GROMACS .gro file of C-alpha atoms in nm:
model
  223
    1MET     CA    1  23.633   2.567  -5.063
    2ILE     CA    2  23.584   2.804  -5.326
    3LEU     CA    3  23.587   3.098  -5.053
    4ARG     CA    4  23.918   2.893  -4.914
    5ASN     CA    5  24.075   2.926  -5.219
    6LEU     CA    6  23.956   3.272  -5.324
    7ALA     CA    7  24.100   3.331  -5.016
    8LYS     CA    8  24.405   3.182  -5.034
    9ASN     CA    9  24.437   3.333  -5.400
   10LEU     CA   10  24.410   3.650  -5.253
   11THR     CA   11  24.717   3.613  -4.931
   12SER     CA   12  24.909   3.485  -5.283
   13ALA     CA   13  24.850   3.794  -5.478
   14THR     CA   14  24.922   4.018  -5.151
   15VAL     CA   15  25.233   3.875  -5.086
   16THR     CA   16  25.379   3.926  -5.423
   17SER     CA   17  25.217   4.286  -5.533
   18THR     CA   18  25.455   4.398  -5.285
   19PRO     CA   19  25.767   4.275  -5.512
   20ILE     CA   20  25.583   4.386  -5.806
   21LYS     CA   21  25.547   4.747  -5.676
   22ALA     CA   22  25.878   4.766  -5.570
   23LEU     CA   23  26.036   4.645  -5.939
   24THR     CA   24  25.805   4.865  -6.105
   25ALA     CA   25  25.972   5.123  -5.852
   26HIS     CA   26  26.359   5.045  -5.898
   27LYS     CA   27  26.281   5.055  -6.296
   28LYS     CA   28  26.148   5.351  -6.293
   29LYS     CA   29  26.406   5.485  -6.022
   30TRP     CA   30  26.674   5.376  -6.319
   31LEU     CA   31  26.455   5.405  -6.683
   32LEU     CA   32  26.455   5.858  -6.467
   33SER     CA   33  26.899   5.793  -6.446
   34PHE     CA   34  26.912   5.696  -6.769
   35PHE     CA   35  26.767   5.994  -6.961
   36ALA     CA   36  26.931   6.233  -6.684
   37VAL     CA   37  27.265   6.083  -6.746
   38SER     CA   38  27.170   6.054  -7.149
   39LEU     CA   39  27.008   6.436  -7.175
   40SER     CA   40  27.354   6.524  -6.884
   41LEU     CA   41  27.537   6.316  -7.193
   42LEU     CA   42  27.391   6.503  -7.499
   43SER     CA   43  27.376   6.872  -7.300
   44GLY     CA   44  27.789   6.810  -7.334
   45CYS     CA   45  27.752   6.661  -7.640
   46ALA     CA   46  27.627   6.973  -7.773
   47GLN     CA   47  27.813   7.198  -7.545
   48GLN     CA   48  28.139   7.121  -7.703
   49PRO     CA   49  28.245   7.417  -7.858
   50THR     CA   50  28.326   7.428  -8.258
   51ILE     CA   51  28.743   7.448  -8.376
   52THR     CA   52  28.749   7.826  -8.544
   53HIS     CA   53  28.981   8.042  -8.587
   54LYS     CA   54  28.829   8.386  -8.743
   55ALA     CA   55  29.205   8.605  -8.736
   56ASP     CA   56  29.219   8.971  -8.805
   57TRP     CA   57  29.386   8.994  -9.101
   58THR     CA   58  29.590   9.286  -8.981
   59LEU     CA   59  29.704   9.120  -8.632
   60HIS     CA   60  29.794   8.780  -8.844
   61GLN     CA   61  29.997   8.972  -9.093
   62ALA     CA   62  30.178   9.112  -8.869
   63GLN     CA   63  30.267   8.780  -8.671
   64LEU     CA   64  30.361   8.627  -8.981
   65GLN     CA   65  30.602   8.968  -9.129
   66GLN     CA   66  30.764   8.880  -8.705
   67LEU     CA   67  30.753   8.503  -8.825
   68THR     CA   68  31.088   8.516  -8.914
   69THR     CA   69  31.264   8.163  -8.747
   70TYR     CA   70  31.035   7.834  -8.846
   71HIS     CA   71  31.144   7.485  -8.925
   72ALA     CA   72  30.892   7.302  -9.207
   73GLN     CA   73  30.888   6.920  -9.316
   74GLY     CA   74  30.655   6.763  -9.557
   75VAL     CA   75  30.603   6.649  -9.843
   76PHE     CA   76  30.644   6.768 -10.226
   77GLY     CA   77  30.411   6.573 -10.541
   78TYR     CA   78  30.600   6.780 -10.762
   79ILE     CA   79  30.426   6.721 -11.114
   80SER     CA   80  30.468   6.860 -11.454
   81PRO     CA   81  30.509   6.678 -11.821
   82GLN     CA   82  30.880   6.605 -11.794
   83GLN     CA   83  30.854   6.423 -11.486
   84ARG     CA   84  30.617   6.292 -11.197
   85VAL     CA   85  30.778   6.249 -10.837
   86THR     CA   86  30.714   6.296 -10.472
   87LEU     CA   87  31.009   6.392 -10.205
   88THR     CA   88  31.006   6.455  -9.862
   89PHE     CA   89  31.136   6.792  -9.807
   90ASN     CA   90  31.326   6.959  -9.508
   91TRP     CA   91  31.249   7.348  -9.504
   92GLN     CA   92  31.459   7.580  -9.238
   93ASN     CA   93  31.426   7.923  -9.277
   94GLN     CA   94  31.621   8.184  -9.050
   95PRO     CA   95  31.592   8.606  -9.118
   96GLY     CA   96  31.890   8.625  -9.379
   97ASP     CA   97  31.917   8.264  -9.522
   98TYR     CA   98  31.731   7.921  -9.490
   99GLN     CA   99  31.843   7.585  -9.613
  100LEU     CA  100  31.603   7.360  -9.820
  101ILE     CA  101  31.675   6.985  -9.783
  102LEU     CA  102  31.489   6.689 -10.078
  103THR     CA  103  31.450   6.347 -10.004
  104LYS     CA  104  31.332   6.018 -10.160
  105MET     CA  105  31.369   5.756 -10.042
  106TYR     CA  106  31.575   5.849  -9.789
  107LYS     CA  107  31.823   5.944 -10.018
  108THR     CA  108  31.929   6.299 -10.042
  109ILE     CA  109  31.825   6.493 -10.400
  110LEU     CA  110  32.003   6.776 -10.325
  111LYS     CA  111  32.086   7.011 -10.014
  112LEU     CA  112  32.014   7.416 -10.048
  113ASP     CA  113  32.154   7.611  -9.822
  114ALA     CA  114  32.060   8.005  -9.989
  115ARG     CA  115  32.212   8.302  -9.862
  116PRO     CA  116  32.194   8.715 -10.008
  117HIS     CA  117  32.372   8.636 -10.320
  118ALA     CA  118  32.571   8.336 -10.191
  119VAL     CA  119  32.411   7.935 -10.336
  120THR     CA  120  32.532   7.650 -10.254
  121LEU     CA  121  32.359   7.321 -10.375
  122THR     CA  122  32.514   6.962 -10.278
  123ASP     CA  123  32.386   6.726 -10.526
  124PRO     CA  124  32.317   6.329 -10.466
  125ASP     CA  125  32.702   6.248 -10.526
  126GLY     CA  126  32.825   6.505 -10.200
  127LYS     CA  127  32.971   6.737 -10.555
  128ILE     CA  128  32.866   7.092 -10.426
  129TYR     CA  129  32.762   7.417 -10.678
  130HIS     CA  130  32.802   7.771 -10.649
  131GLY     CA  131  32.558   8.062 -10.752
  132SER     CA  132  32.314   8.376 -10.650
  133ASP     CA  133  32.009   8.296 -10.805
  134ALA     CA  134  31.878   7.996 -10.557
  135ALA     CA  135  31.582   7.920 -10.778
  136GLN     CA  136  31.788   7.932 -11.146
  137LEU     CA  137  32.050   7.648 -10.952
  138VAL     CA  138  31.809   7.445 -10.868
  139GLN     CA  139  31.620   7.437 -11.229
  140GLN     CA  140  31.986   7.435 -11.436
  141LEU     CA  141  32.108   7.124 -11.228
  142THR     CA  142  31.732   6.912 -11.076
  143GLY     CA  143  31.501   7.026 -11.335
  144ILE     CA  144  31.300   7.101 -11.067
  145ASN     CA  145  31.131   7.452 -11.115
  146LEU     CA  146  31.046   7.631 -10.772
  147PRO     CA  147  30.977   7.983 -10.654
  148LEU     CA  148  31.219   7.988 -10.335
  149GLN     CA  149  31.228   8.369 -10.259
  150GLN     CA  150  30.848   8.415 -10.271
  151MET     CA  151  30.791   8.090 -10.074
  152ARG     CA  152  31.026   8.125  -9.783
  153ASP     CA  153  30.710   8.347  -9.721
  154TRP     CA  154  30.430   8.193  -9.960
  155LEU     CA  155  30.525   7.846  -9.752
  156ILE     CA  156  30.367   8.038  -9.387
  157GLY     CA  157  30.063   8.193  -9.561
  158LEU     CA  158  30.199   8.516  -9.646
  159PRO     CA  159  30.149   8.679  -9.953
  160THR     CA  160  30.483   8.895  -9.934
  161GLY     CA  161  30.496   8.989 -10.338
  162ALA     CA  162  30.219   8.880 -10.467
  163ASN     CA  163  30.043   9.090 -10.710
  164HIS     CA  164  29.682   8.915 -10.612
  165TYR     CA  165  29.541   8.716 -10.309
  166LEU     CA  166  29.231   8.603 -10.188
  167LEU     CA  167  29.152   8.552  -9.824
  168ASN     CA  168  28.882   8.261  -9.660
  169LYS     CA  169  28.639   8.288  -9.431
  170ASN     CA  170  28.857   8.250  -9.110
  171ASN     CA  171  29.087   8.576  -9.281
  172GLN     CA  172  29.378   8.386  -9.377
  173VAL     CA  173  29.512   8.346  -9.763
  174ALA     CA  174  29.345   8.141  -9.968
  175PHE     CA  175  29.471   8.157 -10.300
  176LEU     CA  176  29.701   8.448 -10.437
  177THR     CA  177  29.921   8.488 -10.791
  178LYS     CA  178  30.272   8.674 -10.861
  179LYS     CA  179  30.390   8.708 -11.188
  180ILE     CA  180  30.807   8.610 -11.225
  181ASP     CA  181  30.995   8.678 -11.542
  182GLY     CA  182  30.733   8.671 -11.735
  183ARG     CA  183  30.545   8.338 -11.583
  184THR     CA  184  30.162   8.340 -11.311
  185TRP     CA  185  30.239   8.183 -11.022
  186GLU     CA  186  29.932   8.074 -10.833
  187MET     CA  187  29.925   7.957 -10.469
  188HIS     CA  188  29.603   7.753 -10.369
  189TYR     CA  189  29.598   7.748  -9.984
  190SER     CA  190  29.373   7.424  -9.852
  191SER     CA  191  29.344   7.365  -9.528
  192TYR     CA  192  29.543   7.600  -9.148
  193ASP     CA  193  29.649   7.429  -8.854
  194ASN     CA  194  29.483   7.694  -8.617
  195THR     CA  195  29.595   7.512  -8.280
  196LYS     CA  196  29.936   7.730  -8.409
  197VAL     CA  197  29.989   8.090  -8.318
  198PRO     CA  198  29.995   8.253  -8.598
  199SER     CA  199  29.806   7.953  -8.778
  200LEU     CA  200  29.991   7.735  -9.097
  201PRO     CA  201  29.864   7.622  -9.397
  202ILE     CA  202  29.947   7.275  -9.393
  203LEU     CA  203  29.800   7.206  -9.740
  204MET     CA  204  29.907   7.383 -10.043
  205THR     CA  205  29.916   7.327 -10.429
  206LEU     CA  206  30.122   7.522 -10.619
  207LYS     CA  207  30.064   7.612 -11.001
  208GLN     CA  208  30.245   7.761 -11.287
  209GLY     CA  209  30.131   7.657 -11.596
  210ASP     CA  210  30.126   7.314 -11.656
  211LEU     CA  211  30.324   7.236 -11.381
  212THR     CA  212  30.129   7.156 -11.038
  213ILE     CA  213  30.324   7.098 -10.671
  214LYS     CA  214  30.137   6.934 -10.391
  215ILE     CA  215  30.265   7.055 -10.076
  216LYS     CA  216  30.198   6.898  -9.728
  217VAL     CA  217  30.313   6.995  -9.370
  218SER     CA  218  30.303   6.772  -9.134
  219THR     CA  219  30.524   6.968  -8.945
  220TRP     CA  220  30.597   7.346  -8.815
  221GLN     CA  221  30.809   7.403  -8.564
  222ILE     CA  222  30.846   7.815  -8.514
  223LYS     CA  223  31.022   8.004  -8.295
   0.00000   0.00000   0.00000
């Protein structure tokens, strides 16, 4: 009886051992496949290129100097002891002239069209003013102080006329200073759009005394 039961148990063991071995083999095969896929994914992640952009400064500067036609849209955060205001800006630049439109809550605060020795400013009521100095005209009518002539180049990261400037690790302008009418202006560049050729600033801070203007460019269009 004992032998019969033992034989029966051995027979049962023999019958069930095959599925267990098959399951173990299947499990091993699955684990190997899993690890192979995981290693492949990890390898793929490790091989993803880091987005860097270290330009040759001489070449980068030459490219910026050729960039005379561009369109920039974004936001000005204007902070002074007299006023704090956030304005949307639209800057159209051409080789011989430029246009600046400032809006707040979809209402045009000013529209400035500047050509050599001929500046036209339109106020919120549609009244038109004429002058020869864009920065002076804007300050007189709005109280907003901007080095507009210099900003044509500073906005794209070109330190034209700067008394001093420094480059960042990617050979782009990180900081510049310029004395205008006895006042020292500073432009700090925090971030660039490196998908553009040439790369262009997207976060800047312009300072003069107790005046701070934070500039964020949301859209660049270049030709």
